[in-house]
Amino acid sequence: MLVEGRPHRTIWLKPGDPGCVQIIDQRALPHAFVVEDLRSLDDAIRAIRDMHVRGAPLIGATAAWGLYLAVIESEQGNNDIEHLKHEADRLKATRPTAVNLAWAISRVMSRLESADSSLAATARSEAEAIVEEDVEMCRMIGVHGLSLIEGIASRKPDKPVNILTHCNAGWLASVDWGTATSPIYHAHALGIPVHVWVDETRPRNQGASLTAWELGEQGIAHTVIVDNAGGHLMQKGEVDLVIVGSDRTTRNGDVANKIGTYLKALAAKDTGVPFYVALPSPTIDWEITDGCKQIPIEERAPEEVTHISGYLEQGEVAAVRLTPPSSRAANPAFDITQARLVTGLITERGLCDASESGLTGLFPEQARAVHSS
Ligand code: MRU
């Protein structure tokens, strides 16, 4: 998508330097646009763990490139597959909730284990394939999700379609297009008036800092709201549609997403607002059927709750404490929205119910592959 009017992606191999993967360091947004070089597996591990990159699809893509960097490093020393398996385990331990991480690692590792050409060439071609497929899946999520926005627009001519989203499930969370934002970008490109309510998404404020920034760069009307405003706006008829992303979706449609998503789904159910989840198929965990019991929820540092960082008028970014020094803080980073609260899923193959029959109807070969393995 666009940055200062020029098309951009979130991750790429540095032109002319095959030993360097480049990312946008998302910690600096929206105050600065910083490109960071990753030259080793440890760089990739740090980038995922410390959230220079984040968002389920982008975590997967970064892990794939991280294994490529591990192969290059090991070519200078320890180039055996057992060593790479150990490195893959270190990568997998960075963040627990988004299943795209394990999916991408296992995909690259199985290619490496059966490689008959150079390991570096194999890892590079698999990372490139994962990246290109992600772009296409996210584009197709937009093509399919567009019908929802078109339907609402046709019922309220000349008025904007008001869409609420939580966290950042935009292009910054994937390689391009985003998941929840892709239908919005497609609608905007067709001239359909859209307006996005952007939840700020405490504690890390991915909505206020990332979603607001990327929507602004595309010229899309949006308003940042505090996380607790969504229910009120739904009661007032100010929200036509909710679209969020997912970090892991069970076989039967339970959805893990950024903390606070569940409360939005409850409010949407109570007020009759359609609540959709946009996800590419690598976000589906075909092996589990109970999100609340089986999806690991990342617990992050309490300092993300006790402190907040922002931009000072003098041009510096500073962190300030919000809470009394003696107060403890808890920081669960994701929650589960059960399938019964989800109106539908938007995938690269189309829309479906949040149910096992809905998902297996769209992805029969993926559902079968897990059951038979
Ligand atoms: O902690 P984050 O910023 O990685 O969480 C991201 C989200 O919760 C997104 O909504 C999710 O990954 C979907 S991204 C298309």
Tab-separated table of C-alpha atoms and ligand atoms in Angstrom:
chain	number	residue	atom	x	y	z
A	1	MET	CA	0.000	0.000	0.000
A	2	LEU	CA	1.013	3.651	-0.135
A	3	VAL	CA	3.573	5.507	1.956
A	4	GLU	CA	3.770	9.158	0.933
A	5	GLY	CA	2.065	8.164	-2.313
A	6	ARG	CA	4.514	5.366	-3.185
A	7	PRO	CA	3.667	1.630	-3.051
A	8	HIS	CA	5.355	-0.209	-0.208
A	9	ARG	CA	5.490	-3.616	1.406
A	10	THR	CA	6.344	-4.503	4.994
A	11	ILE	CA	9.225	-6.901	4.277
A	12	TRP	CA	11.602	-7.420	1.361
A	13	LEU	CA	15.068	-8.652	0.445
A	14	LYS	CA	17.390	-5.648	0.147
A	15	PRO	CA	18.111	-5.039	-3.552
A	16	GLY	CA	21.706	-6.017	-4.370
A	17	ASP	CA	22.335	-7.494	-0.910
A	18	PRO	CA	21.030	-11.074	-0.550
A	19	GLY	CA	22.319	-11.245	3.033
A	20	CYS	CA	19.914	-8.547	4.239
A	21	VAL	CA	16.142	-8.618	4.782
A	22	GLN	CA	14.530	-5.233	5.341
A	23	ILE	CA	11.473	-4.422	7.439
A	24	ILE	CA	9.635	-1.335	8.596
A	25	ASP	CA	10.385	-0.881	12.318
A	26	GLN	CA	6.761	-0.411	13.358
A	27	ARG	CA	7.684	0.756	16.855
A	28	ALA	CA	8.576	4.144	15.387
A	29	LEU	CA	5.227	4.742	13.626
A	30	PRO	CA	3.396	7.066	13.293
A	31	HIS	CA	6.100	9.528	14.328
A	32	ALA	CA	8.866	8.274	12.028
A	33	PHE	CA	9.227	5.863	9.097
A	34	VAL	CA	12.243	3.698	9.891
A	35	VAL	CA	13.565	0.860	7.711
A	36	GLU	CA	15.581	-1.750	9.604
A	37	ASP	CA	18.100	-4.308	8.302
A	38	LEU	CA	17.880	-7.924	9.493
A	39	ARG	CA	21.150	-9.788	8.861
A	40	SER	CA	20.882	-12.811	11.138
A	41	LEU	CA	18.396	-15.180	12.716
A	42	ASP	CA	18.878	-13.325	15.997
A	43	ASP	CA	17.870	-10.081	14.277
A	44	ALA	CA	14.678	-11.763	13.058
A	45	ILE	CA	13.974	-13.219	16.506
A	46	ARG	CA	14.397	-9.791	18.114
A	47	ALA	CA	12.202	-8.145	15.462
A	48	ILE	CA	9.313	-10.549	16.131
A	49	ARG	CA	9.695	-10.813	19.919
A	50	ASP	CA	10.076	-7.064	20.508
A	51	MET	CA	7.392	-6.214	17.947
A	52	HIS	CA	9.385	-4.278	15.361
A	53	VAL	CA	7.079	-6.360	13.158
A	54	ARG	CA	3.775	-7.764	14.351
A	55	GLY	CA	0.460	-9.047	13.021
A	56	ALA	CA	-0.079	-12.743	12.323
A	57	PRO	CA	0.727	-12.899	8.577
A	58	LEU	CA	3.782	-10.652	8.888
A	59	ILE	CA	5.112	-12.648	11.835
A	60	GLY	CA	4.912	-15.732	9.570
A	61	ALA	CA	6.661	-13.977	6.672
A	62	THR	CA	9.412	-12.660	8.958
A	63	ALA	CA	9.957	-16.129	10.408
A	64	ALA	CA	10.354	-17.551	6.885
A	65	TRP	CA	12.967	-14.905	6.040
A	66	GLY	CA	14.563	-15.504	9.455
A	67	LEU	CA	15.156	-19.154	8.533
A	68	TYR	CA	16.700	-18.024	5.255
A	69	LEU	CA	19.102	-15.828	7.263
A	70	ALA	CA	19.825	-18.796	9.569
A	71	VAL	CA	20.734	-20.932	6.548
A	72	ILE	CA	23.077	-18.267	5.210
A	73	GLU	CA	24.747	-17.969	8.620
A	74	SER	CA	25.047	-21.733	8.986
A	75	GLU	CA	26.590	-22.044	5.516
A	76	GLN	CA	29.581	-20.302	6.998
A	77	GLY	CA	29.771	-22.858	9.793
A	78	ASN	CA	27.281	-25.420	10.961
A	79	ASN	CA	25.188	-26.347	7.939
A	80	ASP	CA	23.273	-29.392	9.105
A	81	ILE	CA	19.547	-29.811	9.368
A	82	GLU	CA	19.642	-30.673	13.107
A	83	HIS	CA	21.208	-27.278	13.778
A	84	LEU	CA	18.527	-25.574	11.675
A	85	LYS	CA	15.795	-27.442	13.612
A	86	HIS	CA	17.227	-26.006	16.805
A	87	GLU	CA	17.216	-22.511	15.269
A	88	ALA	CA	13.619	-23.043	14.121
A	89	ASP	CA	12.616	-23.863	17.710
A	90	ARG	CA	14.158	-20.612	18.938
A	91	LEU	CA	12.183	-18.726	16.302
A	92	LYS	CA	8.944	-20.518	17.211
A	93	ALA	CA	9.308	-19.505	20.858
A	94	THR	CA	9.126	-15.760	20.085
A	95	ARG	CA	5.337	-15.306	20.241
A	96	PRO	CA	2.797	-18.002	21.130
A	97	THR	CA	-0.640	-16.962	19.832
A	98	ALA	CA	-0.449	-16.345	16.079
A	99	VAL	CA	-0.353	-19.770	14.419
A	100	ASN	CA	1.079	-18.295	11.210
A	101	LEU	CA	4.487	-18.359	12.931
A	102	ALA	CA	4.552	-22.146	13.399
A	103	TRP	CA	2.894	-22.629	10.000
A	104	ALA	CA	5.587	-20.667	8.126
A	105	ILE	CA	8.433	-22.313	10.053
A	106	SER	CA	7.166	-25.818	9.430
A	107	ARG	CA	6.628	-25.040	5.740
A	108	VAL	CA	10.194	-23.771	5.238
A	109	MET	CA	11.693	-26.566	7.365
A	110	SER	CA	9.942	-29.319	5.417
A	111	ARG	CA	11.278	-27.823	2.158
A	112	LEU	CA	14.785	-27.691	3.657
A	113	GLU	CA	14.571	-31.282	4.902
A	114	SER	CA	13.805	-32.550	1.395
A	115	ALA	CA	15.965	-30.050	-0.517
A	116	ASP	CA	18.033	-31.393	-3.387
A	117	SER	CA	19.588	-28.032	-4.304
A	118	SER	CA	21.365	-25.436	-2.162
A	119	LEU	CA	19.701	-24.828	1.201
A	120	ALA	CA	20.022	-21.057	0.801
A	121	ALA	CA	18.290	-21.133	-2.611
A	122	THR	CA	15.552	-23.399	-1.195
A	123	ALA	CA	14.926	-21.217	1.875
A	124	ARG	CA	14.900	-18.079	-0.247
A	125	SER	CA	12.415	-19.443	-2.772
A	126	GLU	CA	10.102	-20.677	0.005
A	127	ALA	CA	10.225	-17.332	1.844
A	128	GLU	CA	9.493	-15.538	-1.428
A	129	ALA	CA	6.584	-17.896	-2.106
A	130	ILE	CA	5.120	-17.308	1.380
A	131	VAL	CA	5.364	-13.551	0.873
A	132	GLU	CA	3.782	-13.575	-2.597
A	133	GLU	CA	0.997	-15.940	-1.495
A	134	ASP	CA	0.252	-13.692	1.470
A	135	VAL	CA	-0.141	-10.690	-0.825
A	136	GLU	CA	-2.529	-12.624	-3.063
A	137	MET	CA	-4.551	-14.069	-0.154
A	138	CYS	CA	-4.985	-10.635	1.387
A	139	ARG	CA	-5.957	-9.169	-1.984
A	140	MET	CA	-8.607	-11.856	-2.421
A	141	ILE	CA	-9.946	-11.255	1.113
A	142	GLY	CA	-10.580	-7.713	-0.120
A	143	VAL	CA	-12.291	-8.897	-3.283
A	144	HIS	CA	-14.664	-11.141	-1.285
A	145	GLY	CA	-15.213	-8.775	1.643
A	146	LEU	CA	-16.060	-5.941	-0.729
A	147	SER	CA	-19.529	-7.464	-1.288
A	148	LEU	CA	-20.409	-6.790	2.370
A	149	ILE	CA	-19.535	-3.101	2.049
A	150	GLU	CA	-21.283	-2.804	-1.324
A	151	GLY	CA	-24.448	-4.309	0.174
A	152	ILE	CA	-24.518	-1.782	3.005
A	153	ALA	CA	-23.637	1.126	0.672
A	154	SER	CA	-26.570	0.269	-1.586
A	155	ARG	CA	-28.942	0.588	1.385
A	156	LYS	CA	-27.670	4.054	2.404
A	157	PRO	CA	-26.868	5.930	-0.813
A	158	ASP	CA	-24.552	8.949	-0.560
A	159	LYS	CA	-23.752	8.205	3.069
A	160	PRO	CA	-20.477	6.628	4.216
A	161	VAL	CA	-20.385	3.022	5.342
A	162	ASN	CA	-19.133	3.119	8.941
A	163	ILE	CA	-16.787	0.246	9.726
A	164	LEU	CA	-15.252	-0.393	13.129
A	165	THR	CA	-11.945	-2.220	13.434
A	166	HIS	CA	-9.783	-3.245	16.372
A	167	CYS	CA	-5.989	-3.350	16.616
A	168	ASN	CA	-4.088	-3.273	13.327
A	169	ALA	CA	-5.171	-5.924	10.851
A	170	GLY	CA	-3.994	-3.701	8.032
A	171	TRP	CA	-1.189	-3.967	5.497
A	172	LEU	CA	1.324	-3.338	8.285
A	173	ALA	CA	0.183	-6.624	9.861
A	174	SER	CA	0.691	-8.583	6.633
A	175	VAL	CA	2.896	-8.056	3.581
A	176	ASP	CA	0.409	-5.876	1.688
A	177	TRP	CA	-3.353	-5.063	1.687
A	178	GLY	CA	-3.992	-6.353	5.227
A	179	THR	CA	-6.888	-8.614	6.165
A	180	ALA	CA	-9.606	-6.500	7.853
A	181	THR	CA	-8.549	-3.443	5.843
A	182	SER	CA	-8.401	-5.111	2.432
A	183	PRO	CA	-12.194	-4.902	1.779
A	184	ILE	CA	-12.025	-1.254	2.907
A	185	TYR	CA	-9.182	-0.479	0.477
A	186	HIS	CA	-11.075	-2.199	-2.331
A	187	ALA	CA	-14.269	-0.243	-1.562
A	188	HIS	CA	-12.365	3.055	-1.404
A	189	ALA	CA	-10.721	2.321	-4.771
A	190	LEU	CA	-14.201	1.893	-6.293
A	191	GLY	CA	-15.335	5.252	-4.926
A	192	ILE	CA	-17.644	3.808	-2.244
A	193	PRO	CA	-17.613	6.261	0.691
A	194	VAL	CA	-16.231	4.560	3.784
A	195	HIS	CA	-15.426	5.832	7.244
A	196	VAL	CA	-13.476	3.741	9.750
A	197	TRP	CA	-13.840	3.856	13.532
A	198	VAL	CA	-10.339	2.958	14.735
A	199	ASP	CA	-10.127	1.478	18.249
A	200	GLU	CA	-6.962	2.826	19.862
A	201	THR	CA	-6.209	-0.706	21.180
A	202	ARG	CA	-4.538	-0.355	24.534
A	203	PRO	CA	-1.995	-1.159	25.743
A	204	ARG	CA	0.249	-0.920	22.664
A	205	ASN	CA	-2.139	1.281	20.688
A	206	GLN	CA	-1.769	-0.484	17.352
A	207	GLY	CA	-5.037	1.159	16.239
A	208	ALA	CA	-4.108	4.716	17.188
A	209	SER	CA	-0.561	4.508	15.881
A	210	LEU	CA	-0.629	2.008	12.993
A	211	THR	CA	-4.174	1.649	11.607
A	212	ALA	CA	-4.794	5.399	11.788
A	213	TRP	CA	-1.467	6.053	10.044
A	214	GLU	CA	-2.004	3.583	7.227
A	215	LEU	CA	-5.607	4.685	6.595
A	216	GLY	CA	-4.398	8.290	6.492
A	217	GLU	CA	-1.694	7.396	3.953
A	218	GLN	CA	-4.385	5.865	1.693
A	219	GLY	CA	-6.660	8.910	2.127
A	220	ILE	CA	-9.415	7.002	3.927
A	221	ALA	CA	-11.694	8.895	6.346
A	222	HIS	CA	-11.249	7.586	9.882
A	223	THR	CA	-11.744	8.540	13.511
A	224	VAL	CA	-9.720	7.165	16.416
A	225	ILE	CA	-11.828	6.198	19.437
A	226	VAL	CA	-11.003	4.857	22.871
A	227	ASP	CA	-11.508	1.141	23.181
A	228	ASN	CA	-14.601	1.558	25.327
A	229	ALA	CA	-16.485	3.741	22.815
A	230	GLY	CA	-17.436	0.998	20.361
A	231	GLY	CA	-20.478	-0.332	22.238
A	232	HIS	CA	-21.912	3.164	22.609
A	233	LEU	CA	-21.460	3.903	18.903
A	234	MET	CA	-23.149	0.634	17.998
A	235	GLN	CA	-26.145	1.478	20.218
A	236	LYS	CA	-26.421	4.836	18.440
A	237	GLY	CA	-26.494	3.200	14.987
A	238	GLU	CA	-23.106	4.690	14.095
A	239	VAL	CA	-21.488	1.384	13.142
A	240	ASP	CA	-22.685	-0.534	10.067
A	241	LEU	CA	-20.133	-3.310	10.178
A	242	VAL	CA	-17.263	-4.588	12.325
A	243	ILE	CA	-14.277	-6.226	10.613
A	244	VAL	CA	-11.336	-7.506	12.649
A	245	GLY	CA	-8.394	-9.805	11.947
A	246	SER	CA	-7.337	-13.022	13.650
A	247	ASP	CA	-4.167	-14.518	15.085
A	248	ARG	CA	-5.547	-18.028	15.200
A	249	THR	CA	-8.926	-19.439	14.219
A	250	THR	CA	-9.960	-22.921	15.303
A	251	ARG	CA	-11.345	-25.555	12.949
A	252	ASN	CA	-14.858	-24.648	14.090
A	253	GLY	CA	-14.477	-20.864	13.900
A	254	ASP	CA	-13.444	-19.619	17.366
A	255	VAL	CA	-11.238	-16.575	16.858
A	256	ALA	CA	-8.199	-15.376	18.818
A	257	ASN	CA	-7.460	-11.720	18.181
A	258	LYS	CA	-6.114	-8.684	20.037
A	259	ILE	CA	-7.375	-8.233	23.585
A	260	GLY	CA	-10.723	-6.435	23.546
A	261	THR	CA	-12.042	-8.078	20.380
A	262	TYR	CA	-14.406	-10.277	22.430
A	263	LEU	CA	-16.066	-7.231	24.027
A	264	LYS	CA	-16.647	-5.723	20.574
A	265	ALA	CA	-18.233	-8.967	19.433
A	266	LEU	CA	-20.566	-9.013	22.470
A	267	ALA	CA	-21.633	-5.441	21.815
A	268	ALA	CA	-22.141	-6.192	18.120
A	269	LYS	CA	-24.295	-9.228	18.948
A	270	ASP	CA	-26.391	-7.190	21.379
A	271	THR	CA	-26.963	-4.369	18.908
A	272	GLY	CA	-27.378	-6.484	15.749
A	273	VAL	CA	-24.266	-5.108	14.039
A	274	PRO	CA	-22.643	-7.664	11.687
A	275	PHE	CA	-19.298	-8.845	13.094
A	276	TYR	CA	-16.884	-10.311	10.518
A	277	VAL	CA	-13.397	-11.741	10.905
A	278	ALA	CA	-10.989	-11.525	7.952
A	279	LEU	CA	-8.256	-14.154	7.797
A	280	PRO	CA	-5.997	-15.914	5.320
A	281	SER	CA	-6.077	-19.720	5.586
A	282	PRO	CA	-2.617	-20.033	7.284
A	283	THR	CA	-4.338	-18.461	10.331
A	284	ILE	CA	-6.590	-21.531	10.695
A	285	ASP	CA	-5.417	-24.062	13.267
A	286	TRP	CA	-7.098	-27.205	11.929
A	287	GLU	CA	-5.995	-29.263	14.917
A	288	ILE	CA	-8.079	-27.545	17.588
A	289	THR	CA	-11.774	-26.939	18.207
A	290	ASP	CA	-11.971	-24.997	21.474
A	291	GLY	CA	-10.406	-21.552	21.342
A	292	CYS	CA	-10.849	-20.759	25.047
A	293	LYS	CA	-9.176	-23.978	26.184
A	294	GLN	CA	-6.640	-24.631	23.458
A	295	ILE	CA	-5.251	-21.329	22.143
A	296	PRO	CA	-2.240	-20.079	24.127
A	297	ILE	CA	-2.700	-16.443	25.093
A	298	GLU	CA	0.458	-14.362	25.170
A	299	GLU	CA	1.074	-12.542	28.451
A	300	ARG	CA	3.205	-9.470	27.826
A	301	ALA	CA	5.218	-7.200	30.111
A	302	PRO	CA	3.234	-5.211	32.732
A	303	GLU	CA	5.175	-2.086	31.729
A	304	GLU	CA	3.037	-1.934	28.568
A	305	VAL	CA	0.081	-1.246	30.881
A	306	THR	CA	1.728	0.878	33.552
A	307	HIS	CA	3.416	3.181	31.024
A	308	ILE	CA	2.445	4.841	27.769
A	309	SER	CA	4.702	6.428	25.188
A	310	GLY	CA	3.951	9.389	22.958
A	311	TYR	CA	5.344	12.272	20.996
A	312	LEU	CA	6.456	15.381	22.858
A	313	GLU	CA	6.002	18.776	21.200
A	314	GLN	CA	9.826	19.142	21.181
A	315	GLY	CA	9.956	16.212	18.772
A	316	GLU	CA	11.031	13.425	21.099
A	317	VAL	CA	9.213	10.218	21.927
A	318	ALA	CA	8.908	9.653	25.666
A	319	ALA	CA	7.306	7.112	27.994
A	320	VAL	CA	5.340	8.237	31.034
A	321	ARG	CA	3.963	6.224	33.947
A	322	LEU	CA	0.155	6.013	34.265
A	323	THR	CA	-0.279	3.980	37.431
A	324	PRO	CA	0.822	4.254	41.060
A	325	PRO	CA	4.290	2.707	41.372
A	326	SER	CA	2.996	0.057	43.767
A	327	SER	CA	0.067	-1.139	41.595
A	328	ARG	CA	0.484	-4.443	39.825
A	329	ALA	CA	-0.591	-4.778	36.201
A	330	ALA	CA	-1.629	-7.778	34.074
A	331	ASN	CA	-1.282	-7.775	30.320
A	332	PRO	CA	-3.009	-10.610	28.416
A	333	ALA	CA	-2.433	-9.695	24.771
A	334	PHE	CA	-5.249	-11.626	23.052
A	335	ASP	CA	-8.732	-12.931	23.767
A	336	ILE	CA	-11.106	-15.462	22.250
A	337	THR	CA	-14.320	-14.646	20.441
A	338	GLN	CA	-16.357	-17.821	20.195
A	339	ALA	CA	-17.796	-18.755	16.811
A	340	ARG	CA	-21.369	-18.102	18.012
A	341	LEU	CA	-20.549	-14.368	18.205
A	342	VAL	CA	-19.075	-14.184	14.687
A	343	THR	CA	-21.435	-13.341	11.818
A	344	GLY	CA	-19.021	-14.719	9.244
A	345	LEU	CA	-15.429	-15.253	8.153
A	346	ILE	CA	-13.845	-13.559	5.134
A	347	THR	CA	-11.127	-15.718	3.580
A	348	GLU	CA	-9.189	-15.750	0.324
A	349	ARG	CA	-11.677	-18.306	-1.050
A	350	GLY	CA	-14.811	-16.426	-0.043
A	351	LEU	CA	-17.152	-15.844	2.890
A	352	CYS	CA	-18.305	-18.609	5.181
A	353	ASP	CA	-19.993	-19.278	8.499
A	354	ALA	CA	-17.725	-19.415	11.524
A	355	SER	CA	-18.154	-23.170	11.802
A	356	GLU	CA	-16.403	-26.403	10.913
A	357	SER	CA	-18.708	-26.943	7.950
A	358	GLY	CA	-18.108	-23.375	6.780
A	359	LEU	CA	-14.324	-23.681	6.880
A	360	THR	CA	-14.061	-27.240	5.598
A	361	GLY	CA	-16.439	-26.323	2.760
A	362	LEU	CA	-13.955	-23.682	1.576
A	363	PHE	CA	-10.740	-25.560	2.394
A	364	PRO	CA	-11.561	-29.291	2.120
A	365	GLU	CA	-7.991	-30.329	1.274
A	366	GLN	CA	-6.493	-28.497	4.267
A	367	ALA	CA	-9.099	-29.920	6.662
A	368	ARG	CA	-8.507	-33.455	5.311
A	369	ALA	CA	-4.704	-33.134	5.442
A	370	VAL	CA	-4.761	-32.598	9.196
A	371	HIS	CA	-7.377	-35.249	9.932
A	372	SER	CA	-5.449	-37.867	7.993
A	373	SER	CA	-1.996	-36.969	9.358
B	1	MRU	O1	0.144	-8.093	19.022
B	1	MRU	P1	-0.041	-7.858	17.550
B	1	MRU	O2	0.104	-6.431	17.158
B	1	MRU	O3	0.845	-8.778	16.738
B	1	MRU	O4	-1.530	-8.279	17.284
B	1	MRU	C1	-2.048	-8.202	15.984
B	1	MRU	C2	-3.483	-8.547	15.901
B	1	MRU	O5	-4.120	-8.897	16.879
B	1	MRU	C3	-4.102	-8.548	14.537
B	1	MRU	O6	-5.458	-8.212	14.615
B	1	MRU	C4	-3.983	-9.960	13.937
B	1	MRU	O7	-2.648	-10.367	13.927
B	1	MRU	C5	-4.531	-10.038	12.586
B	1	MRU	S1	-3.407	-9.350	11.434
B	1	MRU	C6	-3.942	-9.360	9.873
